[in-house]
Amino acid sequence: MASTARYHHGDLHATLLQEANRLLNEQGIEGLSLRKLAERAGVSRTAPYHHFKDKNALLCALATQAFGQLDEMIQRQLERGAKENIQDFVREYLRYATEHPEQYELMFGRTLWKSGQPSDELKAVAYRSFRHYAEGLGRLLQGRLPANTDPLRVAQASWATIHGLCRLVIDGIYVNRVDMEAVSEQAVALIMAALKPAKND
Amino acid sequence: MASTARYHHGDLHATLLQEANRLLNEQGIEGLSLRKLAERAGVSRTAPYHHFKDKNALLCALATQAFGQLDEMIQRQLERGAKENIQDFVREYLRYATEHPEQYELMFGRTLWKSGQPSDELKAVAYRSFRHYAEGLGRLLQGRLPANTDPLRVAQASWATIHGLCRLVIDGIYVNRVDMEAVSEQAVALIMAALKPAKND
DNA sequence: TATCTAATTTTGACACTGTCAAGATCAATC
DNA sequence: GATTGATCTTGACAGTGTCAAAATTAGATA
């Protein structure tokens, strides 16, 4: 029962996911190799293959976990229909992305969506997250959108804005963490300026 | 003088860049290996190292080239200060990105900006492109921005939107090529709605 | 023209990666 | 107590980027 080396690990599946997350945070996706991971879990190179079909499957499981957290945050942040908490939501989203840059990269990066093959589970939770966002945003903007404005398109466009900002910041291209907030506030302010005033304003 | 196999290639530097671009288009960044590239150029595995310090340097050169094209497009599209050609610009940008998805990934992806090290040249042309965009956009929106609106922030925010949309489409996440145009039109329309009318409207 | 030098290219090697096949070990069931 | 199936290991292979040392050649120098 002691944790001394024994042939069967006991709960390798969970340990792999846990250590993979640690490795991801420490060394990024590029540094996350199955061999390093196996070594950390105290197991041989090919042991993980009995718990995950291949590396892609393991990464999908990781990303699915992370999407669960993001989804939870989205719902928590948008559920209570406060007046002007779009700004709060954006702030929270940016905070999540910049505090978990490697998971964010994994969730939305081409590693899974383009090079690899996103699992059905991953696609499901990803689309569900977006749906929750679209629904929540729709509730917040209800009755305030100009004519000829499709709420779905607004959701897609605004997500693209937030997402693009996250990527520019995370990858360190045009925007840094200091400016990020100012940029996002400007973006939200511009959109709000295009809206009709809320009833309780 | 004939193209039969000879020890010295002649212009390996240019050939490498050319073949690298082909390989990039055919197999994506993941499929672009120095060894495949060398084989295509008809040269041994390590020959490229006498023309590029390492793989990172070669990719930087590729990305720098591509940024040159993008920059040229940006200037061409924004220089003539037409009335409502923001929509045209966005359309053109999206077209470039979706027609050159692999180069776009290389230009803005983490391969160079995060994992690797972007060369000074690459950073220079990347920032110059953004500056040209910001200047061009500033010209188009001159006098039409609401009070308390920093043109730089607007440029960053709008670039983030376009960029985010490109990535979502290219990586095939929330938006597909068909919806892309509708989403971008919605985004532009929202921003335009927040602007003061132009003088010559 | 002959020689030297420096640029260019090659071969060999190393560490690292993901993954397959075959065998070893163990837990639980019949 | 024997068997079965899950779990883990060892060995192997092809592929990667990159370094060191040797080979080849073009161009400058004498």
PDB file of N, CA and C in Angstrom, chain A residues 59-156:
ATOM      1  N   LEU A  59      -3.666  15.100 -25.127  1.00  0.00           N
ATOM      2  CA  LEU A  59      -3.809  16.551 -25.205  1.00  0.00           C
ATOM      3  C   LEU A  59      -5.276  16.941 -25.294  1.00  0.00           C
ATOM      4  N   CYS A  60      -6.060  16.160 -26.012  1.00  0.00           N
ATOM      5  CA  CYS A  60      -7.497  16.442 -26.095  1.00  0.00           C
ATOM      6  C   CYS A  60      -8.125  16.355 -24.712  1.00  0.00           C
ATOM      7  N   ALA A  61      -7.732  15.365 -23.949  1.00  0.00           N
ATOM      8  CA  ALA A  61      -8.273  15.226 -22.598  1.00  0.00           C
ATOM      9  C   ALA A  61      -7.904  16.446 -21.756  1.00  0.00           C
ATOM     10  N   LEU A  62      -6.660  16.885 -21.879  1.00  0.00           N
ATOM     11  CA  LEU A  62      -6.225  18.080 -21.151  1.00  0.00           C
ATOM     12  C   LEU A  62      -7.053  19.291 -21.558  1.00  0.00           C
ATOM     13  N   ALA A  63      -7.184  19.474 -22.852  1.00  0.00           N
ATOM     14  CA  ALA A  63      -7.915  20.637 -23.359  1.00  0.00           C
ATOM     15  C   ALA A  63      -9.373  20.583 -22.943  1.00  0.00           C
ATOM     16  N   THR A  64      -9.933  19.390 -22.952  1.00  0.00           N
ATOM     17  CA  THR A  64     -11.333  19.241 -22.544  1.00  0.00           C
ATOM     18  C   THR A  64     -11.516  19.671 -21.093  1.00  0.00           C
ATOM     19  N   GLN A  65     -10.613  19.226 -20.233  1.00  0.00           N
ATOM     20  CA  GLN A  65     -10.619  19.667 -18.836  1.00  0.00           C
ATOM     21  C   GLN A  65     -10.617  21.188 -18.751  1.00  0.00           C
ATOM     22  N   ALA A  66      -9.673  21.790 -19.457  1.00  0.00           N
ATOM     23  CA  ALA A  66      -9.514  23.247 -19.387  1.00  0.00           C
ATOM     24  C   ALA A  66     -10.766  23.959 -19.892  1.00  0.00           C
ATOM     25  N   PHE A  67     -11.343  23.426 -20.967  1.00  0.00           N
ATOM     26  CA  PHE A  67     -12.570  24.022 -21.490  1.00  0.00           C
ATOM     27  C   PHE A  67     -13.692  23.960 -20.464  1.00  0.00           C
ATOM     28  N   GLY A  68     -13.666  22.912 -19.666  1.00  0.00           N
ATOM     29  CA  GLY A  68     -14.655  22.812 -18.605  1.00  0.00           C
ATOM     30  C   GLY A  68     -14.563  24.001 -17.660  1.00  0.00           C
ATOM     31  N   GLN A  69     -13.333  24.328 -17.271  1.00  0.00           N
ATOM     32  CA  GLN A  69     -13.121  25.484 -16.387  1.00  0.00           C
ATOM     33  C   GLN A  69     -13.578  26.769 -17.054  1.00  0.00           C
ATOM     34  N   LEU A  70     -13.171  26.934 -18.321  1.00  0.00           N
ATOM     35  CA  LEU A  70     -13.537  28.161 -19.030  1.00  0.00           C
ATOM     36  C   LEU A  70     -15.048  28.282 -19.131  1.00  0.00           C
ATOM     37  N   ASP A  71     -15.674  27.170 -19.451  1.00  0.00           N
ATOM     38  CA  ASP A  71     -17.127  27.167 -19.586  1.00  0.00           C
ATOM     39  C   ASP A  71     -17.785  27.571 -18.276  1.00  0.00           C
ATOM     40  N   GLU A  72     -17.281  27.012 -17.199  1.00  0.00           N
ATOM     41  CA  GLU A  72     -17.815  27.336 -15.877  1.00  0.00           C
ATOM     42  C   GLU A  72     -17.687  28.834 -15.620  1.00  0.00           C
ATOM     43  N   MET A  73     -16.530  29.360 -15.932  1.00  0.00           N
ATOM     44  CA  MET A  73     -16.301  30.794 -15.717  1.00  0.00           C
ATOM     45  C   MET A  73     -17.268  31.623 -16.562  1.00  0.00           C
ATOM     46  N   ILE A  74     -17.436  31.233 -17.807  1.00  0.00           N
ATOM     47  CA  ILE A  74     -18.333  31.972 -18.694  1.00  0.00           C
ATOM     48  C   ILE A  74     -19.743  32.012 -18.120  1.00  0.00           C
ATOM     49  N   GLN A  75     -20.218  30.860 -17.689  1.00  0.00           N
ATOM     50  CA  GLN A  75     -21.581  30.815 -17.164  1.00  0.00           C
ATOM     51  C   GLN A  75     -21.700  31.646 -15.892  1.00  0.00           C
ATOM     52  N   ARG A  76     -20.739  31.462 -14.991  1.00  0.00           N
ATOM     53  CA  ARG A  76     -20.766  32.206 -13.733  1.00  0.00           C
ATOM     54  C   ARG A  76     -20.785  33.703 -14.004  1.00  0.00           C
ATOM     55  N   GLN A  77     -20.012  34.113 -15.004  1.00  0.00           N
ATOM     56  CA  GLN A  77     -19.834  35.537 -15.235  1.00  0.00           C
ATOM     57  C   GLN A  77     -21.008  36.164 -15.975  1.00  0.00           C
ATOM     58  N   LEU A  78     -21.676  35.370 -16.777  1.00  0.00           N
ATOM     59  CA  LEU A  78     -22.742  35.945 -17.592  1.00  0.00           C
ATOM     60  C   LEU A  78     -24.143  35.644 -17.076  1.00  0.00           C
ATOM     61  N   GLU A  79     -24.223  34.734 -16.114  1.00  0.00           N
ATOM     62  CA  GLU A  79     -25.534  34.291 -15.686  1.00  0.00           C
ATOM     63  C   GLU A  79     -26.305  35.427 -15.008  1.00  0.00           C
ATOM     64  N   ARG A  80     -25.678  35.975 -13.997  1.00  0.00           N
ATOM     65  CA  ARG A  80     -26.338  37.081 -13.312  1.00  0.00           C
ATOM     66  C   ARG A  80     -26.368  38.269 -14.270  1.00  0.00           C
ATOM     67  N   GLY A  81     -27.531  38.666 -14.659  1.00  0.00           N
ATOM     68  CA  GLY A  81     -27.672  39.666 -15.705  1.00  0.00           C
ATOM     69  C   GLY A  81     -27.435  41.079 -15.230  1.00  0.00           C
ATOM     70  N   ALA A  82     -26.299  41.318 -14.673  1.00  0.00           N
ATOM     71  CA  ALA A  82     -26.003  42.656 -14.161  1.00  0.00           C
ATOM     72  C   ALA A  82     -25.976  43.664 -15.303  1.00  0.00           C
ATOM     73  N   LYS A  83     -25.969  44.912 -14.942  1.00  0.00           N
ATOM     74  CA  LYS A  83     -26.136  45.973 -15.923  1.00  0.00           C
ATOM     75  C   LYS A  83     -24.971  46.025 -16.923  1.00  0.00           C
ATOM     76  N   GLU A  84     -23.828  46.390 -16.438  1.00  0.00           N
ATOM     77  CA  GLU A  84     -22.710  46.632 -17.343  1.00  0.00           C
ATOM     78  C   GLU A  84     -21.575  45.639 -17.118  1.00  0.00           C
ATOM     79  N   ASN A  85     -21.917  44.393 -16.878  1.00  0.00           N
ATOM     80  CA  ASN A  85     -20.820  43.476 -16.550  1.00  0.00           C
ATOM     81  C   ASN A  85     -20.185  42.830 -17.776  1.00  0.00           C
ATOM     82  N   ILE A  86     -20.452  43.385 -18.932  1.00  0.00           N
ATOM     83  CA  ILE A  86     -19.714  42.915 -20.108  1.00  0.00           C
ATOM     84  C   ILE A  86     -18.232  43.206 -19.907  1.00  0.00           C
ATOM     85  N   GLN A  87     -17.988  44.399 -19.416  1.00  0.00           N
ATOM     86  CA  GLN A  87     -16.593  44.760 -19.126  1.00  0.00           C
ATOM     87  C   GLN A  87     -15.985  43.782 -18.120  1.00  0.00           C
ATOM     88  N   ASP A  88     -16.741  43.449 -17.094  1.00  0.00           N
ATOM     89  CA  ASP A  88     -16.256  42.484 -16.104  1.00  0.00           C
ATOM     90  C   ASP A  88     -15.963  41.144 -16.748  1.00  0.00           C
ATOM     91  N   PHE A  89     -16.871  40.732 -17.600  1.00  0.00           N
ATOM     92  CA  PHE A  89     -16.671  39.444 -18.265  1.00  0.00           C
ATOM     93  C   PHE A  89     -15.378  39.444 -19.068  1.00  0.00           C
ATOM     94  N   VAL A  90     -15.202  40.496 -19.845  1.00  0.00           N
ATOM     95  CA  VAL A  90     -13.996  40.578 -20.673  1.00  0.00           C
ATOM     96  C   VAL A  90     -12.752  40.554 -19.796  1.00  0.00           C
ATOM     97  N   ARG A  91     -12.787  41.312 -18.728  1.00  0.00           N
ATOM     98  CA  ARG A  91     -11.647  41.341 -17.817  1.00  0.00           C
ATOM     99  C   ARG A  91     -11.349  39.940 -17.281  1.00  0.00           C
ATOM    100  N   GLU A  92     -12.416  39.261 -16.927  1.00  0.00           N
ATOM    101  CA  GLU A  92     -12.257  37.920 -16.353  1.00  0.00           C
ATOM    102  C   GLU A  92     -11.702  36.950 -17.399  1.00  0.00           C
ATOM    103  N   TYR A  93     -12.213  37.069 -18.611  1.00  0.00           N
ATOM    104  CA  TYR A  93     -11.749  36.199 -19.692  1.00  0.00           C
ATOM    105  C   TYR A  93     -10.262  36.436 -19.952  1.00  0.00           C
ATOM    106  N   LEU A  94      -9.888  37.686 -20.056  1.00  0.00           N
ATOM    107  CA  LEU A  94      -8.480  38.011 -20.308  1.00  0.00           C
ATOM    108  C   LEU A  94      -7.610  37.513 -19.161  1.00  0.00           C
ATOM    109  N   ARG A  95      -8.143  37.633 -17.953  1.00  0.00           N
ATOM    110  CA  ARG A  95      -7.383  37.163 -16.798  1.00  0.00           C
ATOM    111  C   ARG A  95      -7.156  35.650 -16.902  1.00  0.00           C
ATOM    112  N   TYR A  96      -8.224  34.943 -17.212  1.00  0.00           N
ATOM    113  CA  TYR A  96      -8.080  33.488 -17.338  1.00  0.00           C
ATOM    114  C   TYR A  96      -7.020  33.144 -18.397  1.00  0.00           C
ATOM    115  N   ALA A  97      -7.124  33.780 -19.550  1.00  0.00           N
ATOM    116  CA  ALA A  97      -6.227  33.453 -20.657  1.00  0.00           C
ATOM    117  C   ALA A  97      -4.773  33.777 -20.327  1.00  0.00           C
ATOM    118  N   THR A  98      -4.551  34.918 -19.688  1.00  0.00           N
ATOM    119  CA  THR A  98      -3.161  35.298 -19.426  1.00  0.00           C
ATOM    120  C   THR A  98      -2.591  34.574 -18.213  1.00  0.00           C
ATOM    121  N   GLU A  99      -3.475  34.078 -17.366  1.00  0.00           N
ATOM    122  CA  GLU A  99      -2.963  33.308 -16.226  1.00  0.00           C
ATOM    123  C   GLU A  99      -2.792  31.836 -16.566  1.00  0.00           C
ATOM    124  N   HIS A 100      -3.418  31.406 -17.630  1.00  0.00           N
ATOM    125  CA  HIS A 100      -3.251  30.024 -18.097  1.00  0.00           C
ATOM    126  C   HIS A 100      -2.904  30.035 -19.578  1.00  0.00           C
ATOM    127  N   PRO A 101      -1.820  30.690 -19.927  1.00  0.00           N
ATOM    128  CA  PRO A 101      -1.529  30.859 -21.362  1.00  0.00           C
ATOM    129  C   PRO A 101      -1.324  29.534 -22.089  1.00  0.00           C
ATOM    130  N   GLU A 102      -0.709  28.585 -21.415  1.00  0.00           N
ATOM    131  CA  GLU A 102      -0.425  27.325 -22.107  1.00  0.00           C
ATOM    132  C   GLU A 102      -1.691  26.500 -22.306  1.00  0.00           C
ATOM    133  N   GLN A 103      -2.556  26.514 -21.323  1.00  0.00           N
ATOM    134  CA  GLN A 103      -3.822  25.796 -21.509  1.00  0.00           C
ATOM    135  C   GLN A 103      -4.643  26.494 -22.597  1.00  0.00           C
ATOM    136  N   TYR A 104      -4.588  27.812 -22.606  1.00  0.00           N
ATOM    137  CA  TYR A 104      -5.352  28.542 -23.622  1.00  0.00           C
ATOM    138  C   TYR A 104      -4.850  28.186 -25.020  1.00  0.00           C
ATOM    139  N   GLU A 105      -3.547  28.160 -25.143  1.00  0.00           N
ATOM    140  CA  GLU A 105      -2.953  27.770 -26.420  1.00  0.00           C
ATOM    141  C   GLU A 105      -3.399  26.369 -26.823  1.00  0.00           C
ATOM    142  N   LEU A 106      -3.407  25.482 -25.864  1.00  0.00           N
ATOM    143  CA  LEU A 106      -3.825  24.104 -26.134  1.00  0.00           C
ATOM    144  C   LEU A 106      -5.283  24.060 -26.562  1.00  0.00           C
ATOM    145  N   MET A 107      -6.118  24.814 -25.860  1.00  0.00           N
ATOM    146  CA  MET A 107      -7.558  24.806 -26.144  1.00  0.00           C
ATOM    147  C   MET A 107      -7.867  25.317 -27.542  1.00  0.00           C
ATOM    148  N   PHE A 108      -7.180  26.398 -27.927  1.00  0.00           N
ATOM    149  CA  PHE A 108      -7.552  27.067 -29.177  1.00  0.00           C
ATOM    150  C   PHE A 108      -6.488  26.964 -30.263  1.00  0.00           C
ATOM    151  N   GLY A 109      -5.380  26.361 -29.953  1.00  0.00           N
ATOM    152  CA  GLY A 109      -4.267  26.356 -30.893  1.00  0.00           C
ATOM    153  C   GLY A 109      -4.414  25.321 -31.998  1.00  0.00           C
ATOM    154  N   ARG A 110      -3.560  25.412 -32.975  1.00  0.00           N
ATOM    155  CA  ARG A 110      -3.646  24.531 -34.120  1.00  0.00           C
ATOM    156  C   ARG A 110      -3.148  23.126 -33.794  1.00  0.00           C
ATOM    157  N   THR A 111      -2.438  22.996 -32.677  1.00  0.00           N
ATOM    158  CA  THR A 111      -1.935  21.672 -32.298  1.00  0.00           C
ATOM    159  C   THR A 111      -3.055  20.641 -32.337  1.00  0.00           C
ATOM    160  N   LEU A 112      -4.189  20.993 -31.773  1.00  0.00           N
ATOM    161  CA  LEU A 112      -5.300  20.050 -31.778  1.00  0.00           C
ATOM    162  C   LEU A 112      -6.261  20.272 -32.943  1.00  0.00           C
ATOM    163  N   TRP A 113      -6.508  21.527 -33.269  1.00  0.00           N
ATOM    164  CA  TRP A 113      -7.583  21.809 -34.231  1.00  0.00           C
ATOM    165  C   TRP A 113      -7.146  21.640 -35.667  1.00  0.00           C
ATOM    166  N   LYS A 114      -5.856  21.776 -35.922  1.00  0.00           N
ATOM    167  CA  LYS A 114      -5.402  21.720 -37.313  1.00  0.00           C
ATOM    168  C   LYS A 114      -4.473  20.536 -37.538  1.00  0.00           C
ATOM    169  N   SER A 115      -3.357  20.511 -36.838  1.00  0.00           N
ATOM    170  CA  SER A 115      -2.412  19.411 -37.035  1.00  0.00           C
ATOM    171  C   SER A 115      -3.022  18.117 -36.537  1.00  0.00           C
ATOM    172  N   GLY A 116      -3.456  18.132 -35.284  1.00  0.00           N
ATOM    173  CA  GLY A 116      -4.044  16.944 -34.704  1.00  0.00           C
ATOM    174  C   GLY A 116      -5.508  16.811 -35.056  1.00  0.00           C
ATOM    175  N   GLN A 117      -6.190  15.987 -34.331  1.00  0.00           N
ATOM    176  CA  GLN A 117      -7.626  15.835 -34.556  1.00  0.00           C
ATOM    177  C   GLN A 117      -8.346  15.997 -33.233  1.00  0.00           C
ATOM    178  N   PRO A 118      -9.123  17.079 -33.106  1.00  0.00           N
ATOM    179  CA  PRO A 118      -9.856  17.305 -31.858  1.00  0.00           C
ATOM    180  C   PRO A 118     -10.854  16.180 -31.623  1.00  0.00           C
ATOM    181  N   SER A 119     -10.887  15.646 -30.433  1.00  0.00           N
ATOM    182  CA  SER A 119     -11.829  14.567 -30.112  1.00  0.00           C
ATOM    183  C   SER A 119     -13.258  15.107 -30.137  1.00  0.00           C
ATOM    184  N   ASP A 120     -14.206  14.214 -30.267  1.00  0.00           N
ATOM    185  CA  ASP A 120     -15.604  14.628 -30.269  1.00  0.00           C
ATOM    186  C   ASP A 120     -15.949  15.339 -28.965  1.00  0.00           C
ATOM    187  N   GLU A 121     -15.401  14.809 -27.882  1.00  0.00           N
ATOM    188  CA  GLU A 121     -15.639  15.398 -26.569  1.00  0.00           C
ATOM    189  C   GLU A 121     -15.137  16.834 -26.536  1.00  0.00           C
ATOM    190  N   LEU A 122     -13.936  17.034 -27.059  1.00  0.00           N
ATOM    191  CA  LEU A 122     -13.371  18.389 -27.068  1.00  0.00           C
ATOM    192  C   LEU A 122     -14.221  19.334 -27.896  1.00  0.00           C
ATOM    193  N   LYS A 123     -14.595  18.882 -29.079  1.00  0.00           N
ATOM    194  CA  LYS A 123     -15.428  19.736 -29.921  1.00  0.00           C
ATOM    195  C   LYS A 123     -16.723  20.072 -29.205  1.00  0.00           C
ATOM    196  N   ALA A 124     -17.290  19.081 -28.535  1.00  0.00           N
ATOM    197  CA  ALA A 124     -18.567  19.297 -27.850  1.00  0.00           C
ATOM    198  C   ALA A 124     -18.443  20.391 -26.796  1.00  0.00           C
ATOM    199  N   VAL A 125     -17.437  20.277 -25.933  1.00  0.00           N
ATOM    200  CA  VAL A 125     -17.320  21.246 -24.842  1.00  0.00           C
ATOM    201  C   VAL A 125     -16.907  22.617 -25.382  1.00  0.00           C
ATOM    202  N   ALA A 126     -16.163  22.630 -26.468  1.00  0.00           N
ATOM    203  CA  ALA A 126     -15.768  23.908 -27.062  1.00  0.00           C
ATOM    204  C   ALA A 126     -16.988  24.629 -27.615  1.00  0.00           C
ATOM    205  N   TYR A 127     -17.808  23.899 -28.358  1.00  0.00           N
ATOM    206  CA  TYR A 127     -18.985  24.521 -28.934  1.00  0.00           C
ATOM    207  C   TYR A 127     -19.981  24.899 -27.845  1.00  0.00           C
ATOM    208  N   ARG A 128     -20.060  24.065 -26.800  1.00  0.00           N
ATOM    209  CA  ARG A 128     -20.961  24.372 -25.708  1.00  0.00           C
ATOM    210  C   ARG A 128     -20.540  25.688 -25.040  1.00  0.00           C
ATOM    211  N   SER A 129     -19.238  25.859 -24.846  1.00  0.00           N
ATOM    212  CA  SER A 129     -18.745  27.097 -24.242  1.00  0.00           C
ATOM    213  C   SER A 129     -19.194  28.300 -25.064  1.00  0.00           C
ATOM    214  N   PHE A 130     -19.016  28.172 -26.367  1.00  0.00           N
ATOM    215  CA  PHE A 130     -19.410  29.300 -27.218  1.00  0.00           C
ATOM    216  C   PHE A 130     -20.910  29.545 -27.141  1.00  0.00           C
ATOM    217  N   ARG A 131     -21.658  28.469 -27.100  1.00  0.00           N
ATOM    218  CA  ARG A 131     -23.108  28.622 -27.035  1.00  0.00           C
ATOM    219  C   ARG A 131     -23.508  29.341 -25.739  1.00  0.00           C
ATOM    220  N   HIS A 132     -22.870  28.948 -24.661  1.00  0.00           N
ATOM    221  CA  HIS A 132     -23.159  29.622 -23.390  1.00  0.00           C
ATOM    222  C   HIS A 132     -22.803  31.100 -23.461  1.00  0.00           C
ATOM    223  N   TYR A 133     -21.698  31.388 -24.122  1.00  0.00           N
ATOM    224  CA  TYR A 133     -21.309  32.792 -24.280  1.00  0.00           C
ATOM    225  C   TYR A 133     -22.351  33.542 -25.095  1.00  0.00           C
ATOM    226  N   ALA A 134     -22.728  32.936 -26.226  1.00  0.00           N
ATOM    227  CA  ALA A 134     -23.682  33.597 -27.112  1.00  0.00           C
ATOM    228  C   ALA A 134     -25.008  33.829 -26.398  1.00  0.00           C
ATOM    229  N   GLU A 135     -25.450  32.835 -25.665  1.00  0.00           N
ATOM    230  CA  GLU A 135     -26.710  32.969 -24.941  1.00  0.00           C
ATOM    231  C   GLU A 135     -26.612  34.058 -23.878  1.00  0.00           C
ATOM    232  N   GLY A 136     -25.531  34.001 -23.104  1.00  0.00           N
ATOM    233  CA  GLY A 136     -25.359  34.985 -22.040  1.00  0.00           C
ATOM    234  C   GLY A 136     -25.259  36.395 -22.588  1.00  0.00           C
ATOM    235  N   LEU A 137     -24.508  36.539 -23.655  1.00  0.00           N
ATOM    236  CA  LEU A 137     -24.369  37.862 -24.259  1.00  0.00           C
ATOM    237  C   LEU A 137     -25.703  38.336 -24.807  1.00  0.00           C
ATOM    238  N   GLY A 138     -26.411  37.417 -25.439  1.00  0.00           N
ATOM    239  CA  GLY A 138     -27.720  37.756 -25.969  1.00  0.00           C
ATOM    240  C   GLY A 138     -28.637  38.289 -24.879  1.00  0.00           C
ATOM    241  N   ARG A 139     -28.582  37.645 -23.701  1.00  0.00           N
ATOM    242  CA  ARG A 139     -29.409  38.099 -22.582  1.00  0.00           C
ATOM    243  C   ARG A 139     -29.020  39.518 -22.170  1.00  0.00           C
ATOM    244  N   LEU A 140     -27.722  39.765 -22.119  1.00  0.00           N
ATOM    245  CA  LEU A 140     -27.257  41.080 -21.681  1.00  0.00           C
ATOM    246  C   LEU A 140     -27.625  42.184 -22.672  1.00  0.00           C
ATOM    247  N   LEU A 141     -27.627  41.821 -23.946  1.00  0.00           N
ATOM    248  CA  LEU A 141     -27.851  42.850 -24.963  1.00  0.00           C
ATOM    249  C   LEU A 141     -29.293  42.895 -25.444  1.00  0.00           C
ATOM    250  N   GLN A 142     -30.131  42.094 -24.807  1.00  0.00           N
ATOM    251  CA  GLN A 142     -31.509  41.971 -25.274  1.00  0.00           C
ATOM    252  C   GLN A 142     -32.186  43.337 -25.424  1.00  0.00           C
ATOM    253  N   GLY A 143     -32.703  43.554 -26.599  1.00  0.00           N
ATOM    254  CA  GLY A 143     -33.424  44.781 -26.844  1.00  0.00           C
ATOM    255  C   GLY A 143     -32.553  46.002 -27.078  1.00  0.00           C
ATOM    256  N   ARG A 144     -31.252  45.798 -27.023  1.00  0.00           N
ATOM    257  CA  ARG A 144     -30.358  46.945 -27.186  1.00  0.00           C
ATOM    258  C   ARG A 144     -29.620  46.930 -28.511  1.00  0.00           C
ATOM    259  N   LEU A 145     -29.797  45.869 -29.257  1.00  0.00           N
ATOM    260  CA  LEU A 145     -29.082  45.787 -30.536  1.00  0.00           C
ATOM    261  C   LEU A 145     -29.794  46.602 -31.603  1.00  0.00           C
ATOM    262  N   PRO A 146     -29.023  47.286 -32.454  1.00  0.00           N
ATOM    263  CA  PRO A 146     -29.615  48.035 -33.561  1.00  0.00           C
ATOM    264  C   PRO A 146     -30.348  47.102 -34.511  1.00  0.00           C
ATOM    265  N   ALA A 147     -31.146  47.656 -35.370  1.00  0.00           N
ATOM    266  CA  ALA A 147     -31.861  46.837 -36.349  1.00  0.00           C
ATOM    267  C   ALA A 147     -30.872  46.151 -37.284  1.00  0.00           C
ATOM    268  N   ASN A 148     -31.343  45.112 -37.945  1.00  0.00           N
ATOM    269  CA  ASN A 148     -30.484  44.358 -38.868  1.00  0.00           C
ATOM    270  C   ASN A 148     -29.227  43.840 -38.190  1.00  0.00           C
ATOM    271  N   THR A 149     -29.343  43.457 -36.959  1.00  0.00           N
ATOM    272  CA  THR A 149     -28.189  42.955 -36.234  1.00  0.00           C
ATOM    273  C   THR A 149     -28.480  41.550 -35.730  1.00  0.00           C
ATOM    274  N   ASP A 150     -27.730  40.609 -36.239  1.00  0.00           N
ATOM    275  CA  ASP A 150     -27.907  39.212 -35.852  1.00  0.00           C
ATOM    276  C   ASP A 150     -27.103  38.941 -34.577  1.00  0.00           C
ATOM    277  N   PRO A 151     -27.771  38.557 -33.488  1.00  0.00           N
ATOM    278  CA  PRO A 151     -27.072  38.313 -32.222  1.00  0.00           C
ATOM    279  C   PRO A 151     -25.956  37.279 -32.354  1.00  0.00           C
ATOM    280  N   LEU A 152     -26.179  36.273 -33.177  1.00  0.00           N
ATOM    281  CA  LEU A 152     -25.139  35.260 -33.361  1.00  0.00           C
ATOM    282  C   LEU A 152     -23.883  35.878 -33.941  1.00  0.00           C
ATOM    283  N   ARG A 153     -24.077  36.742 -34.938  1.00  0.00           N
ATOM    284  CA  ARG A 153     -22.913  37.380 -35.556  1.00  0.00           C
ATOM    285  C   ARG A 153     -22.188  38.276 -34.562  1.00  0.00           C
ATOM    286  N   VAL A 154     -22.971  38.950 -33.733  1.00  0.00           N
ATOM    287  CA  VAL A 154     -22.360  39.803 -32.706  1.00  0.00           C
ATOM    288  C   VAL A 154     -21.550  38.953 -31.738  1.00  0.00           C
ATOM    289  N   ALA A 155     -22.113  37.814 -31.383  1.00  0.00           N
ATOM    290  CA  ALA A 155     -21.384  36.919 -30.478  1.00  0.00           C
ATOM    291  C   ALA A 155     -20.081  36.446 -31.111  1.00  0.00           C
ATOM    292  N   GLN A 156     -20.170  36.041 -32.365  1.00  0.00           N
ATOM    293  CA  GLN A 156     -18.958  35.578 -33.050  1.00  0.00           C
ATOM    294  C   GLN A 156     -17.929  36.694 -33.165  1.00  0.00           C
TER     295      GLN A 156
END
